[in-house]
Amino acid sequence: MLSAYWEDGKLQKWLEFGIVIYDSKLWGRGIGQDALSFWLKHLFETYPKIQHIGFTTWSGNQGMMRLGEKSGLKLEGQIRKVRYWQETWYDSIKYGILREELKK
């Protein structure tokens, strides 16, 4: 499942996306990378005035972090120990890509 939302509401200059593959048997097969490549191109084409698209994940989601890096997104920020899950603190991790960085 792919999604996108405006982080800045009605201003509509700050676009974030999400991606979920619920079936773990499909993980590691390149499906996420193919879907994300399509989605980023689609979003930049659909919204020609935006310059940046990003996503936020957590340090416990190594698969999403690898997907972002393989897809050309840059690590833009890390907020330490703000996500708490199952008795463990994790970092919030922010990735993003600029229009001119997207491979055509």
mmCIF file of C-alpha atoms in Angstrom:
data_model
loop_
_atom_site.group_PDB
_atom_site.id
_atom_site.type_symbol
_atom_site.label_atom_id
_atom_site.label_comp_id
_atom_site.label_asym_id
_atom_site.label_seq_id
_atom_site.Cartn_x
_atom_site.Cartn_y
_atom_site.Cartn_z
ATOM 1 C CA MET A 1 0.000 0.000 0.000
ATOM 2 C CA LEU A 2 1.316 3.436 -0.953
ATOM 3 C CA SER A 3 0.141 6.716 0.522
ATOM 4 C CA ALA A 4 1.045 10.400 0.515
ATOM 5 C CA TYR A 5 -0.003 13.299 2.716
ATOM 6 C CA TRP A 6 0.732 16.979 3.184
ATOM 7 C CA GLU A 7 2.761 17.535 6.326
ATOM 8 C CA ASP A 8 1.976 21.270 6.168
ATOM 9 C CA GLY A 9 -1.778 20.985 5.569
ATOM 10 C CA LYS A 10 -3.357 23.514 3.209
ATOM 11 C CA LEU A 11 -0.029 25.110 2.256
ATOM 12 C CA GLN A 12 0.790 21.912 0.305
ATOM 13 C CA LYS A 13 4.539 22.373 -0.083
ATOM 14 C CA TRP A 14 5.761 19.564 2.222
ATOM 15 C CA LEU A 15 4.823 16.092 0.947
ATOM 16 C CA GLU A 16 5.471 12.894 2.874
ATOM 17 C CA PHE A 17 4.795 9.321 1.765
ATOM 18 C CA GLY A 18 4.248 5.924 3.294
ATOM 19 C CA ILE A 19 4.669 2.390 2.023
ATOM 20 C CA VAL A 20 3.503 -0.851 3.633
ATOM 21 C CA ILE A 21 3.902 -4.423 2.434
ATOM 22 C CA TYR A 22 1.823 -6.422 4.883
ATOM 23 C CA ASP A 23 2.812 -9.921 3.735
ATOM 24 C CA SER A 24 6.303 -10.620 5.104
ATOM 25 C CA LYS A 25 6.743 -13.381 2.487
ATOM 26 C CA LEU A 26 7.007 -10.579 -0.086
ATOM 27 C CA TRP A 27 9.742 -8.692 1.769
ATOM 28 C CA GLY A 28 13.235 -8.661 0.264
ATOM 29 C CA ARG A 29 12.056 -9.296 -3.314
ATOM 30 C CA GLY A 30 12.469 -5.771 -4.683
ATOM 31 C CA ILE A 31 8.726 -5.099 -4.712
ATOM 32 C CA GLY A 32 9.080 -2.172 -2.332
ATOM 33 C CA GLN A 33 11.872 -0.609 -4.359
ATOM 34 C CA ASP A 34 9.898 -0.930 -7.608
ATOM 35 C CA ALA A 35 6.780 0.495 -5.971
ATOM 36 C CA LEU A 36 8.686 3.358 -4.358
ATOM 37 C CA SER A 37 10.445 4.261 -7.612
ATOM 38 C CA PHE A 38 7.075 4.447 -9.374
ATOM 39 C CA TRP A 39 5.481 6.368 -6.489
ATOM 40 C CA LEU A 40 8.193 9.035 -6.261
ATOM 41 C CA LYS A 41 8.088 9.669 -10.030
ATOM 42 C CA HIS A 42 4.292 9.796 -9.920
ATOM 43 C CA LEU A 43 4.238 12.260 -7.012
ATOM 44 C CA PHE A 44 6.795 14.617 -8.579
ATOM 45 C CA GLU A 45 4.836 14.530 -11.877
ATOM 46 C CA THR A 46 1.492 15.056 -10.139
ATOM 47 C CA TYR A 47 2.771 17.934 -7.994
ATOM 48 C CA PRO A 48 5.189 19.865 -10.247
ATOM 49 C CA LYS A 49 5.761 22.694 -7.749
ATOM 50 C CA ILE A 50 7.080 20.619 -4.854
ATOM 51 C CA GLN A 51 10.840 20.266 -4.499
ATOM 52 C CA HIS A 52 11.117 17.627 -1.758
ATOM 53 C CA ILE A 53 9.406 14.365 -0.800
ATOM 54 C CA GLY A 54 10.206 12.467 2.371
ATOM 55 C CA PHE A 55 9.259 9.843 4.898
ATOM 56 C CA THR A 56 9.817 9.153 8.572
ATOM 57 C CA THR A 57 10.500 5.740 10.064
ATOM 58 C CA TRP A 58 12.089 4.412 13.229
ATOM 59 C CA SER A 59 15.475 2.836 13.893
ATOM 60 C CA GLY A 60 13.847 -0.537 14.547
ATOM 61 C CA ASN A 61 12.685 -0.687 10.917
ATOM 62 C CA GLN A 62 15.969 -1.490 9.196
ATOM 63 C CA GLY A 63 14.165 -2.693 6.062
ATOM 64 C CA MET A 64 12.541 0.685 5.485
ATOM 65 C CA MET A 65 15.815 2.472 6.110
ATOM 66 C CA ARG A 66 17.563 0.264 3.503
ATOM 67 C CA LEU A 67 14.703 0.810 1.056
ATOM 68 C CA GLY A 68 15.045 4.572 1.391
ATOM 69 C CA GLU A 69 18.794 4.463 0.843
ATOM 70 C CA LYS A 70 18.545 2.060 -2.133
ATOM 71 C CA SER A 71 15.938 4.365 -3.666
ATOM 72 C CA GLY A 72 18.234 7.387 -3.511
ATOM 73 C CA LEU A 73 16.731 9.135 -0.494
ATOM 74 C CA LYS A 74 19.142 10.866 1.870
ATOM 75 C CA LEU A 75 19.215 10.595 5.645
ATOM 76 C CA GLU A 76 18.092 14.064 6.731
ATOM 77 C CA GLY A 77 17.581 13.736 10.442
ATOM 78 C CA GLN A 78 17.519 11.554 13.506
ATOM 79 C CA ILE A 79 15.766 12.264 16.783
ATOM 80 C CA ARG A 80 17.149 9.989 19.447
ATOM 81 C CA LYS A 81 15.052 7.762 21.688
ATOM 82 C CA VAL A 82 11.598 9.167 20.986
ATOM 83 C CA ARG A 83 9.856 5.984 19.802
ATOM 84 C CA TYR A 84 9.035 3.454 22.487
ATOM 85 C CA TRP A 85 8.094 -0.091 21.523
ATOM 86 C CA GLN A 86 8.110 -3.293 23.580
ATOM 87 C CA GLU A 87 10.242 -1.984 26.433
ATOM 88 C CA THR A 88 12.821 -0.405 24.093
ATOM 89 C CA TRP A 89 13.494 3.159 22.979
ATOM 90 C CA TYR A 90 14.165 3.792 19.267
ATOM 91 C CA ASP A 91 15.175 6.808 17.213
ATOM 92 C CA SER A 92 12.912 8.585 14.730
ATOM 93 C CA ILE A 93 14.633 8.614 11.324
ATOM 94 C CA LYS A 94 13.864 11.090 8.518
ATOM 95 C CA TYR A 95 14.720 10.547 4.828
ATOM 96 C CA GLY A 96 14.073 12.765 1.831
ATOM 97 C CA ILE A 97 14.791 13.336 -1.832
ATOM 98 C CA LEU A 98 14.843 16.480 -3.955
ATOM 99 C CA ARG A 99 13.261 16.649 -7.380
ATOM 100 C CA GLU A 100 16.655 17.041 -9.082
ATOM 101 C CA GLU A 101 18.063 14.003 -7.246
ATOM 102 C CA LEU A 102 15.422 11.610 -8.552
ATOM 103 C CA LYS A 103 16.803 9.391 -11.303
ATOM 104 C CA LYS A 104 14.862 10.014 -14.466
#
